[in-house]
mmCIF file of C-alpha atoms and ligand atoms in Angstrom:
data_model
loop_
_atom_site.group_PDB
_atom_site.id
_atom_site.type_symbol
_atom_site.label_atom_id
_atom_site.label_comp_id
_atom_site.label_asym_id
_atom_site.label_seq_id
_atom_site.Cartn_x
_atom_site.Cartn_y
_atom_site.Cartn_z
ATOM 1 C CA MET X 24 150.404 24.818 77.387
ATOM 2 C CA LYS X 25 149.097 25.294 80.758
ATOM 3 C CA ALA X 26 150.585 24.781 84.195
ATOM 4 C CA HIS X 27 148.824 23.607 87.375
ATOM 5 C CA VAL X 28 149.939 22.962 90.876
ATOM 6 C CA ALA X 29 150.140 19.238 91.474
ATOM 7 C CA SER X 30 150.922 19.007 95.182
ATOM 8 C CA VAL X 31 152.224 20.718 98.086
ATOM 9 C CA GLY X 32 154.433 19.754 101.081
ATOM 10 C CA MET X 33 155.821 21.672 104.076
ATOM 11 C CA TYR X 34 158.151 21.087 106.998
ATOM 12 C CA VAL X 35 158.950 23.050 110.198
ATOM 13 C CA PRO X 36 161.560 22.247 112.914
ATOM 14 C CA GLN X 37 160.764 20.351 115.968
ATOM 15 C CA ARG X 38 161.315 23.175 118.168
ATOM 16 C CA ARG X 39 158.582 25.655 119.005
ATOM 17 C CA MET X 40 159.572 28.922 120.740
ATOM 18 C CA SER X 41 156.714 30.800 122.546
ATOM 19 C CA ASN X 42 156.621 34.230 123.158
ATOM 20 C CA SER X 43 157.159 33.848 126.868
ATOM 21 C CA GLU X 44 160.666 32.404 126.123
ATOM 22 C CA LEU X 45 161.637 35.405 124.059
ATOM 23 C CA THR X 46 161.065 37.588 127.284
ATOM 24 C CA GLU X 47 164.264 35.926 128.430
ATOM 25 C CA LEU X 48 166.075 37.514 125.726
ATOM 26 C CA VAL X 49 164.640 40.856 125.122
ATOM 27 C CA ASP X 50 162.509 43.436 126.854
ATOM 28 C CA THR X 51 159.038 42.141 125.586
ATOM 29 C CA SER X 52 155.896 40.334 126.599
ATOM 30 C CA ASP X 53 153.403 37.889 125.038
ATOM 31 C CA GLU X 54 150.884 40.403 125.558
ATOM 32 C CA TRP X 55 152.703 42.947 123.186
ATOM 33 C CA ILE X 56 153.966 40.326 120.506
ATOM 34 C CA TYR X 57 150.245 39.056 120.267
ATOM 35 C CA SER X 58 148.387 42.263 120.088
ATOM 36 C CA HIS X 59 150.986 44.019 117.834
ATOM 37 C CA THR X 60 151.489 40.933 115.348
ATOM 38 C CA GLY X 61 149.201 37.956 116.270
ATOM 39 C CA ILE X 62 152.106 35.676 116.691
ATOM 40 C CA ARG X 63 152.243 33.263 119.705
ATOM 41 C CA CYS X 64 155.179 31.279 118.790
ATOM 42 C CA ARG X 65 157.485 30.079 115.970
ATOM 43 C CA HIS X 66 159.495 27.196 115.161
ATOM 44 C CA ILE X 67 163.355 27.430 115.258
ATOM 45 C CA ALA X 68 165.902 25.113 113.427
ATOM 46 C CA ASP X 69 168.459 23.229 115.474
ATOM 47 C CA ASP X 70 172.157 23.785 114.938
ATOM 48 C CA SER X 71 172.332 20.904 112.520
ATOM 49 C CA GLU X 72 169.618 22.190 110.298
ATOM 50 C CA ALA X 73 170.117 24.729 107.374
ATOM 51 C CA ALA X 74 167.783 25.940 104.633
ATOM 52 C CA SER X 75 168.422 22.862 102.248
ATOM 53 C CA ASP X 76 167.478 20.422 105.063
ATOM 54 C CA LEU X 77 164.161 22.076 105.718
ATOM 55 C CA ALA X 78 163.641 22.248 101.934
ATOM 56 C CA TYR X 79 164.522 18.540 101.325
ATOM 57 C CA HIS X 80 161.747 17.264 103.819
ATOM 58 C CA ALA X 81 159.105 19.797 102.044
ATOM 59 C CA SER X 82 160.245 18.622 98.505
ATOM 60 C CA ILE X 83 159.953 14.964 99.516
ATOM 61 C CA GLN X 84 156.472 15.414 100.742
ATOM 62 C CA ALA X 85 155.461 17.416 97.647
ATOM 63 C CA LEU X 86 157.078 14.679 95.188
ATOM 64 C CA GLU X 87 155.157 11.913 97.183
ATOM 65 C CA GLN X 88 151.789 13.541 97.049
ATOM 66 C CA ALA X 89 152.301 14.094 93.263
ATOM 67 C CA SER X 90 153.448 10.424 92.719
ATOM 68 C CA LEU X 91 156.391 11.755 91.024
ATOM 69 C CA GLU X 92 160.177 10.344 90.740
ATOM 70 C CA PRO X 93 162.717 12.764 91.515
ATOM 71 C CA ALA X 94 164.069 12.120 87.987
ATOM 72 C CA GLN X 95 161.002 13.600 86.531
ATOM 73 C CA ILE X 96 161.759 17.233 87.700
ATOM 74 C CA ASP X 97 163.180 19.550 85.190
ATOM 75 C CA LEU X 98 164.011 22.317 87.245
ATOM 76 C CA VAL X 99 164.307 23.175 90.954
ATOM 77 C CA LEU X 100 163.621 26.771 92.080
ATOM 78 C CA LEU X 101 164.234 27.466 95.735
ATOM 79 C CA ALA X 102 163.279 31.073 97.105
ATOM 80 C CA THR X 103 165.297 32.135 100.094
ATOM 81 C CA SER X 104 167.040 34.995 101.799
ATOM 82 C CA THR X 105 168.691 32.442 104.059
ATOM 83 C CA PRO X 106 170.713 30.293 101.761
ATOM 84 C CA ASP X 107 172.969 27.485 103.117
ATOM 85 C CA TYR X 108 176.105 29.567 101.999
ATOM 86 C CA PRO X 109 176.292 33.236 100.955
ATOM 87 C CA GLY X 110 175.807 33.644 97.522
ATOM 88 C CA LEU X 111 177.357 30.320 96.030
ATOM 89 C CA PRO X 112 176.508 27.601 95.705
ATOM 90 C CA SER X 113 172.910 27.943 95.043
ATOM 91 C CA THR X 114 170.773 26.146 97.803
ATOM 92 C CA ALA X 115 168.667 24.700 94.937
ATOM 93 C CA SER X 116 171.612 22.749 93.729
ATOM 94 C CA ILE X 117 172.099 21.123 97.242
ATOM 95 C CA VAL X 118 168.470 20.138 97.192
ATOM 96 C CA GLN X 119 168.525 19.053 93.712
ATOM 97 C CA ASP X 120 171.348 16.828 94.643
ATOM 98 C CA ARG X 121 170.068 15.411 97.854
ATOM 99 C CA ILE X 122 166.259 14.486 96.409
ATOM 100 C CA GLY X 123 168.069 12.944 93.340
ATOM 101 C CA ALA X 124 166.614 15.015 90.656
ATOM 102 C CA LYS X 125 169.256 14.030 88.040
ATOM 103 C CA LYS X 126 167.739 15.626 85.224
ATOM 104 C CA ALA X 127 167.099 19.160 86.586
ATOM 105 C CA GLY X 128 168.465 22.457 86.405
ATOM 106 C CA ALA X 129 168.424 24.457 89.809
ATOM 107 C CA MET X 130 168.617 28.078 90.988
ATOM 108 C CA ASP X 131 167.652 30.296 93.729
ATOM 109 C CA ILE X 132 165.314 33.163 93.590
ATOM 110 C CA ALA X 133 166.197 36.175 95.700
ATOM 111 C CA ALA X 134 163.041 38.119 96.190
ATOM 112 C CA ALA X 135 162.554 37.833 99.953
ATOM 113 C CA CYS X 136 159.132 37.360 101.253
ATOM 114 C CA THR X 137 157.722 37.440 97.687
ATOM 115 C CA GLY X 138 160.128 34.585 96.640
ATOM 116 C CA PHE X 139 157.701 31.960 96.302
ATOM 117 C CA VAL X 140 155.037 33.986 94.192
ATOM 118 C CA TYR X 141 158.110 34.825 91.947
ATOM 119 C CA GLY X 142 158.909 31.071 91.907
ATOM 120 C CA VAL X 143 155.525 29.970 91.019
ATOM 121 C CA GLU X 144 155.266 32.581 88.041
ATOM 122 C CA THR X 145 158.878 31.536 86.743
ATOM 123 C CA ALA X 146 157.515 27.805 86.841
ATOM 124 C CA ARG X 147 154.466 28.824 85.064
ATOM 125 C CA ALA X 148 156.458 30.579 82.565
ATOM 126 C CA PHE X 149 158.916 27.456 81.885
ATOM 127 C CA VAL X 150 156.022 25.010 81.543
ATOM 128 C CA SER X 151 153.845 27.320 79.340
ATOM 129 C CA SER X 152 156.759 27.895 77.035
ATOM 130 C CA GLY X 153 157.506 24.203 76.740
ATOM 131 C CA ALA X 154 161.027 24.516 78.388
ATOM 132 C CA ALA X 155 160.174 22.477 81.222
ATOM 133 C CA ARG X 156 157.376 19.831 82.055
ATOM 134 C CA THR X 157 157.617 19.560 85.794
ATOM 135 C CA VAL X 158 159.210 22.254 88.140
ATOM 136 C CA LEU X 159 159.765 21.975 91.899
ATOM 137 C CA VAL X 160 159.157 25.266 93.686
ATOM 138 C CA ILE X 161 160.230 25.720 97.151
ATOM 139 C CA GLY X 162 160.408 28.406 99.834
ATOM 140 C CA SER X 163 162.890 27.577 102.563
ATOM 141 C CA GLU X 164 163.958 30.007 105.310
ATOM 142 C CA VAL X 165 166.139 29.709 108.555
ATOM 143 C CA TYR X 166 165.712 33.421 109.693
ATOM 144 C CA SER X 167 166.688 32.485 113.169
ATOM 145 C CA ARG X 168 170.395 32.605 111.744
ATOM 146 C CA ILE X 169 170.129 36.114 110.501
ATOM 147 C CA LEU X 170 168.203 37.726 113.252
ATOM 148 C CA ASN X 171 169.670 39.898 115.984
ATOM 149 C CA TRP X 172 168.484 38.448 119.009
ATOM 150 C CA ARG X 173 168.943 41.465 121.125
ATOM 151 C CA ASP X 174 166.753 43.549 118.795
ATOM 152 C CA ARG X 175 163.112 43.413 120.138
ATOM 153 C CA ASP X 176 162.014 45.203 117.076
ATOM 154 C CA THR X 177 162.771 42.318 114.907
ATOM 155 C CA CYS X 178 163.589 39.009 116.729
ATOM 156 C CA VAL X 179 160.024 38.510 117.835
ATOM 157 C CA LEU X 180 158.610 38.520 114.284
ATOM 158 C CA PHE X 181 160.088 35.502 112.453
ATOM 159 C CA GLY X 182 160.476 31.770 112.338
ATOM 160 C CA ASP X 183 161.967 29.095 110.358
ATOM 161 C CA GLY X 184 160.248 26.577 107.856
ATOM 162 C CA ALA X 185 159.546 25.417 104.340
ATOM 163 C CA GLY X 186 157.019 24.710 101.775
ATOM 164 C CA ALA X 187 157.320 23.282 98.328
ATOM 165 C CA VAL X 188 155.044 22.698 95.362
ATOM 166 C CA ILE X 189 155.183 21.006 92.052
ATOM 167 C CA VAL X 190 154.105 22.979 89.047
ATOM 168 C CA LYS X 191 153.452 20.687 86.215
ATOM 169 C CA ARG X 192 152.355 20.900 82.559
ATOM 170 C CA SER X 193 148.510 20.239 82.654
ATOM 171 C CA ASP X 194 147.178 17.073 81.365
ATOM 172 C CA GLU X 195 143.581 15.753 81.307
ATOM 173 C CA GLU X 196 143.976 14.611 84.856
ATOM 174 C CA ALA X 197 144.531 18.119 86.131
ATOM 175 C CA GLY X 198 141.112 18.990 85.067
ATOM 176 C CA GLN X 199 140.546 22.736 85.148
ATOM 177 C CA SER X 200 143.347 23.139 87.530
ATOM 178 C CA GLU X 201 145.867 26.070 86.399
ATOM 179 C CA VAL X 202 147.939 28.858 87.410
ATOM 180 C CA LEU X 203 146.078 31.482 85.604
ATOM 181 C CA ASP X 204 147.859 34.677 86.022
ATOM 182 C CA SER X 205 150.522 36.379 88.331
ATOM 183 C CA PHE X 206 151.532 40.003 88.973
ATOM 184 C CA LEU X 207 155.248 40.810 89.979
ATOM 185 C CA ARG X 208 156.507 44.193 91.095
ATOM 186 C CA SER X 209 159.506 45.741 92.689
ATOM 187 C CA ARG X 210 159.941 49.219 94.291
ATOM 188 C CA GLY X 211 163.655 49.208 94.688
ATOM 189 C CA SER X 212 163.708 52.846 96.123
ATOM 190 C CA GLY X 213 162.713 51.231 99.413
ATOM 191 C CA ALA X 214 165.773 48.727 99.295
ATOM 192 C CA ARG X 215 167.029 50.096 102.755
ATOM 193 C CA THR X 216 163.774 49.607 104.596
ATOM 194 C CA LEU X 217 164.533 45.813 105.172
ATOM 195 C CA LEU X 218 168.126 44.494 104.886
ATOM 196 C CA ARG X 219 171.178 43.016 106.165
ATOM 197 C CA PRO X 220 173.367 46.118 105.925
ATOM 198 C CA THR X 221 176.859 44.338 105.983
ATOM 199 C CA GLY X 222 178.483 41.271 104.485
ATOM 200 C CA GLY X 223 177.797 41.754 100.682
ATOM 201 C CA SER X 224 179.878 43.393 98.144
ATOM 202 C CA ARG X 225 178.498 46.883 98.893
ATOM 203 C CA THR X 226 179.762 46.888 102.504
ATOM 204 C CA PRO X 227 181.984 43.855 103.120
ATOM 205 C CA PHE X 228 182.570 42.158 106.400
ATOM 206 C CA VAL X 229 185.983 43.578 107.933
ATOM 207 C CA PRO X 230 187.459 41.424 110.694
ATOM 208 C CA GLY X 231 188.065 43.682 113.788
ATOM 209 C CA GLU X 232 185.898 46.404 112.446
ATOM 210 C CA THR X 233 182.567 45.092 111.418
ATOM 211 C CA GLU X 234 179.987 44.863 114.146
ATOM 212 C CA ILE X 235 178.182 41.456 114.260
ATOM 213 C CA GLU X 236 174.780 43.258 114.607
ATOM 214 C CA SER X 237 175.243 45.004 111.297
ATOM 215 C CA THR X 238 175.379 41.623 109.422
ATOM 216 C CA ARG X 239 171.940 40.905 110.952
ATOM 217 C CA LEU X 240 168.404 41.546 109.484
ATOM 218 C CA SER X 241 167.431 45.314 110.154
ATOM 219 C CA MET X 242 164.134 46.914 109.382
ATOM 220 C CA ASP X 243 162.184 50.142 109.490
ATOM 221 C CA GLY X 244 158.946 48.427 110.787
ATOM 222 C CA ARG X 245 156.795 51.395 110.358
ATOM 223 C CA ARG X 246 157.662 51.930 106.590
ATOM 224 C CA VAL X 247 157.496 48.097 105.761
ATOM 225 C CA TYR X 248 154.107 48.135 107.595
ATOM 226 C CA MET X 249 152.610 50.870 105.403
ATOM 227 C CA PHE X 250 154.209 49.490 102.262
ATOM 228 C CA ALA X 251 152.729 45.931 102.846
ATOM 229 C CA VAL X 252 149.098 47.145 103.470
ATOM 230 C CA GLY X 253 149.019 48.996 100.172
ATOM 231 C CA ALA X 254 151.008 46.161 98.500
ATOM 232 C CA LEU X 255 148.361 43.553 99.603
ATOM 233 C CA THR X 256 145.452 45.619 98.780
ATOM 234 C CA ASP X 257 146.737 46.389 95.279
ATOM 235 C CA VAL X 258 147.655 42.964 94.246
ATOM 236 C CA VAL X 259 144.368 41.415 94.995
ATOM 237 C CA ASN X 260 142.544 44.218 93.106
ATOM 238 C CA TYR X 261 144.935 44.163 90.057
ATOM 239 C CA LEU X 262 144.501 40.471 89.655
ATOM 240 C CA LEU X 263 140.617 40.849 89.937
ATOM 241 C CA GLU X 264 140.529 43.573 87.562
ATOM 242 C CA ARG X 265 142.812 42.211 84.960
ATOM 243 C CA ASN X 266 140.898 38.699 84.994
ATOM 244 C CA ASN X 267 137.679 40.255 85.015
ATOM 245 C CA LEU X 268 136.707 38.708 88.248
ATOM 246 C CA THR X 269 135.089 40.082 91.737
ATOM 247 C CA ILE X 270 136.037 39.106 95.017
ATOM 248 C CA ASP X 271 132.812 36.926 95.420
ATOM 249 C CA GLN X 272 134.213 34.591 92.555
ATOM 250 C CA ILE X 273 137.535 34.116 94.932
ATOM 251 C CA ASP X 274 137.466 31.512 97.333
ATOM 252 C CA HIS X 275 140.645 32.083 99.344
ATOM 253 C CA ILE X 276 143.185 34.795 99.788
ATOM 254 C CA VAL X 277 146.611 33.432 100.924
ATOM 255 C CA PRO X 278 148.523 36.457 102.108
ATOM 256 C CA HIS X 279 152.236 36.332 103.279
ATOM 257 C CA GLN X 280 152.127 35.663 106.983
ATOM 258 C CA ALA X 281 154.014 38.606 108.295
ATOM 259 C CA ASN X 282 151.444 40.274 110.855
ATOM 260 C CA ILE X 283 147.845 39.905 111.415
ATOM 261 C CA ARG X 284 147.578 43.754 111.590
ATOM 262 C CA ILE X 285 148.714 44.297 108.020
ATOM 263 C CA ILE X 286 145.960 41.622 106.922
ATOM 264 C CA ASP X 287 143.358 43.049 108.700
ATOM 265 C CA ALA X 288 144.074 46.589 107.626
ATOM 266 C CA ALA X 289 144.352 45.336 104.033
ATOM 267 C CA CYS X 290 140.927 43.768 104.348
ATOM 268 C CA LYS X 291 139.426 46.935 105.769
ATOM 269 C CA ARG X 292 141.025 49.051 102.951
ATOM 270 C CA GLY X 293 140.008 46.970 100.051
ATOM 271 C CA ARG X 294 136.700 45.921 101.670
ATOM 272 C CA PHE X 295 137.672 42.304 101.261
ATOM 273 C CA PRO X 296 135.709 39.716 103.331
ATOM 274 C CA PRO X 297 137.975 38.589 106.206
ATOM 275 C CA GLU X 298 136.928 34.896 106.029
ATOM 276 C CA LYS X 299 138.474 34.607 102.673
ATOM 277 C CA PHE X 300 141.868 35.035 104.311
ATOM 278 C CA PHE X 301 143.851 32.201 105.432
ATOM 279 C CA THR X 302 146.244 32.741 108.474
ATOM 280 C CA ASN X 303 148.526 30.638 110.302
ATOM 281 C CA LEU X 304 151.211 33.007 111.497
ATOM 282 C CA GLU X 305 149.835 32.521 115.272
ATOM 283 C CA GLU X 306 151.900 29.175 115.107
ATOM 284 C CA TYR X 307 154.724 29.858 112.730
ATOM 285 C CA ALA X 308 155.287 33.562 112.895
ATOM 286 C CA ASN X 309 156.966 35.257 109.656
ATOM 287 C CA THR X 310 158.627 32.460 107.582
ATOM 288 C CA SER X 311 159.409 34.852 104.669
ATOM 289 C CA ALA X 312 159.520 32.788 101.420
ATOM 290 C CA ALA X 313 158.048 29.647 103.089
ATOM 291 C CA SER X 314 154.852 31.276 104.689
ATOM 292 C CA ILE X 315 152.601 30.944 101.570
ATOM 293 C CA PRO X 316 153.341 27.280 100.562
ATOM 294 C CA ILE X 317 153.304 26.312 104.344
ATOM 295 C CA ALA X 318 149.896 27.968 104.413
ATOM 296 C CA LEU X 319 148.629 26.415 101.435
ATOM 297 C CA HIS X 320 149.712 22.771 102.770
ATOM 298 C CA GLU X 321 147.790 23.440 105.902
ATOM 299 C CA MET X 322 144.763 24.385 103.956
ATOM 300 C CA VAL X 323 144.822 21.153 101.875
ATOM 301 C CA GLU X 324 145.498 19.164 105.094
ATOM 302 C CA LYS X 325 142.540 20.753 106.882
ATOM 303 C CA GLY X 326 140.275 20.229 103.887
ATOM 304 C CA ARG X 327 139.774 23.928 103.433
ATOM 305 C CA LEU X 328 141.320 24.069 99.828
ATOM 306 C CA GLN X 329 139.612 21.787 97.331
ATOM 307 C CA ARG X 330 140.448 21.231 93.593
ATOM 308 C CA GLY X 331 138.557 23.843 91.507
ATOM 309 C CA ASP X 332 138.901 26.614 94.323
ATOM 310 C CA MET X 333 139.940 30.006 93.087
ATOM 311 C CA VAL X 334 142.848 31.285 95.075
ATOM 312 C CA ILE X 335 144.903 34.353 95.145
ATOM 313 C CA THR X 336 148.391 34.320 96.861
ATOM 314 C CA VAL X 337 149.981 37.615 98.033
ATOM 315 C CA GLY X 338 153.673 38.093 98.688
ATOM 316 C CA PHE X 339 155.400 41.499 99.955
ATOM 317 C CA GLY X 340 158.715 42.143 101.548
ATOM 318 C CA ALA X 341 162.323 43.117 101.248
ATOM 319 C CA GLY X 342 163.114 44.605 97.787
ATOM 320 C CA LEU X 343 160.766 45.972 98.289
ATOM 321 C CA THR X 344 159.041 43.331 96.398
ATOM 322 C CA TYR X 345 155.485 42.405 96.002
ATOM 323 C CA GLY X 346 153.305 40.359 93.944
ATOM 324 C CA GLY X 347 150.621 37.554 93.553
ATOM 325 C CA ASN X 348 149.428 34.385 91.840
ATOM 326 C CA LEU X 349 145.892 33.675 90.828
ATOM 327 C CA ILE X 350 145.495 29.965 90.746
ATOM 328 C CA ARG X 351 142.519 27.585 89.968
ATOM 329 C CA TRP X 352 143.290 24.833 92.528
HETATM 330 O O1 UT7 N 411 157.687 40.275 105.576
HETATM 331 C C1 UT7 N 411 157.647 41.593 105.921
HETATM 332 C C2 UT7 N 411 158.454 41.790 107.191
HETATM 333 N N1 UT7 N 411 158.181 42.879 107.940
HETATM 334 C C3 UT7 N 411 157.096 43.117 108.560
HETATM 335 O O2 UT7 N 411 156.145 42.306 108.456
HETATM 336 C C4 UT7 N 411 157.135 44.174 109.691
HETATM 337 C C5 UT7 N 411 156.109 45.207 109.280
HETATM 338 N N2 UT7 N 411 155.876 46.016 110.509
HETATM 339 C C6 UT7 N 411 155.198 45.775 111.525
HETATM 340 O O3 UT7 N 411 154.523 44.526 111.550
HETATM 341 C C7 UT7 N 411 155.163 46.626 112.802
HETATM 342 O O4 UT7 N 411 155.649 47.899 112.216
HETATM 343 C C8 UT7 N 411 155.739 46.055 114.085
HETATM 344 C C9 UT7 N 411 155.151 44.825 114.567
HETATM 345 C C10 UT7 N 411 157.344 45.808 113.560
HETATM 346 C C11 UT7 N 411 156.020 47.009 115.167
HETATM 347 O O5 UT7 N 411 154.406 47.537 115.586
HETATM 348 P P1 UT7 N 411 154.014 48.880 115.654
HETATM 349 O O6 UT7 N 411 152.747 49.006 116.173
HETATM 350 O O7 UT7 N 411 154.464 49.739 114.373
HETATM 351 O O8 UT7 N 411 155.095 49.452 116.818
HETATM 352 P P2 UT7 N 411 156.096 50.645 116.886
HETATM 353 O O9 UT7 N 411 157.302 50.198 116.033
HETATM 354 O O10 UT7 N 411 155.413 51.789 116.573
HETATM 355 O O11 UT7 N 411 156.561 50.593 118.374
HETATM 356 C C12 UT7 N 411 155.736 50.939 119.408
HETATM 357 C C13 UT7 N 411 156.340 50.780 120.700
HETATM 358 C C14 UT7 N 411 157.691 51.327 120.700
HETATM 359 O O12 UT7 N 411 157.893 51.960 121.957
HETATM 360 P P3 UT7 N 411 157.751 53.474 122.208
HETATM 361 O O13 UT7 N 411 158.915 54.097 121.546
HETATM 362 O O14 UT7 N 411 156.351 53.742 122.043
HETATM 363 O O15 UT7 N 411 157.991 53.540 123.682
HETATM 364 C C15 UT7 N 411 158.681 50.169 120.571
HETATM 365 O O16 UT7 N 411 160.054 50.310 121.050
HETATM 366 O O17 UT7 N 411 156.509 49.375 120.933
HETATM 367 C C16 UT7 N 411 157.898 49.082 121.291
HETATM 368 N N3 UT7 N 411 158.199 47.765 120.774
HETATM 369 C C17 UT7 N 411 158.160 46.721 121.655
HETATM 370 N N4 UT7 N 411 157.706 46.387 122.845
HETATM 371 C C18 UT7 N 411 157.850 45.232 123.402
HETATM 372 C C19 UT7 N 411 158.774 47.418 119.700
HETATM 373 N N5 UT7 N 411 159.006 46.044 119.456
HETATM 374 C C20 UT7 N 411 158.751 45.543 120.834
HETATM 375 C C21 UT7 N 411 158.517 44.235 121.390
HETATM 376 N N6 UT7 N 411 158.264 44.194 122.641
HETATM 377 N N7 UT7 N 411 158.979 43.294 120.582
#
């Protein structure tokens, strides 16, 4: 059985934070941030909003676009590194309840910025095996809660947001639309290049001893950059080769929206046409697992992504994980 992407939704918090606002928190400038990342602003959740709230809004939009009732969903997959609660319960279960998906299973996917790519492939596998007919795949993040707002190396890079797609068993209506292939990899030897060092079972939070900064995101930016350029190039090439395609047969590449320089460098290294890459990180910064579905949604809204178009998504991030999906939209 084949699976296709039936619809896509997104949600970002109202509050926009510009680069110049960040200059009040850390020693930085709009010029540095824009020239080193391509980011101009990011959206920040208000105190009442958690990952499940952002996910809820994106999911309702995806359900409406697909003309589906919540009870038709068999499985809710939610990719996040910023769950409502640490470890349990899953944020997916909270969303499942809130949208009224009464007949669905629910679980979170922990693959950081590659989480949405992993989610789409998991959904495809469930649908093509016959284990599920309709799967809601969400990427939802509130990185503003896990950043060290005194660390200029990291706090300028991320934003909050959510995106969701419905992956559904293909029927005649779907035409040729299909999730054709995926590529998932992990390089766990790089686990410590991007992490929250304290607060898990390895190094628990000890009241009175643990410094709050060590519970926040910490990153070796240079190493992640090098990894990301290689990963982005490799994923595109692998999916092309395995499917006997050339880059000319691909309409859009939708990379994880981390840094424009990563995308530019991968374009040069892989000799990929830059105009095939969609970017919106200037407005949203890096929303981790949410960045690819937010990009897909904007492409559809702008009429840039049409049924039948060939799309490659590419994720990369903590783990270190990386991967991509080949989709005939
Ligand atoms: O989803 C994956 C998540 N991670 C990423 O995407 C991050 C990947 N890495 C990167 O994108 C880049 O490595 C960064 C954007 C994080 C850093 O850019 P860079 O060109 O590699 O800068 P750098 O780390 O080599 O730092 C250059 C200088 C340093 O100053 P000195 O030592 O040369 O005096 C930094 O202290 O820039 C300084 N710097 C800043 N200056 C102003 C670092 N962050 C800032 C800042 N504002 N926000």
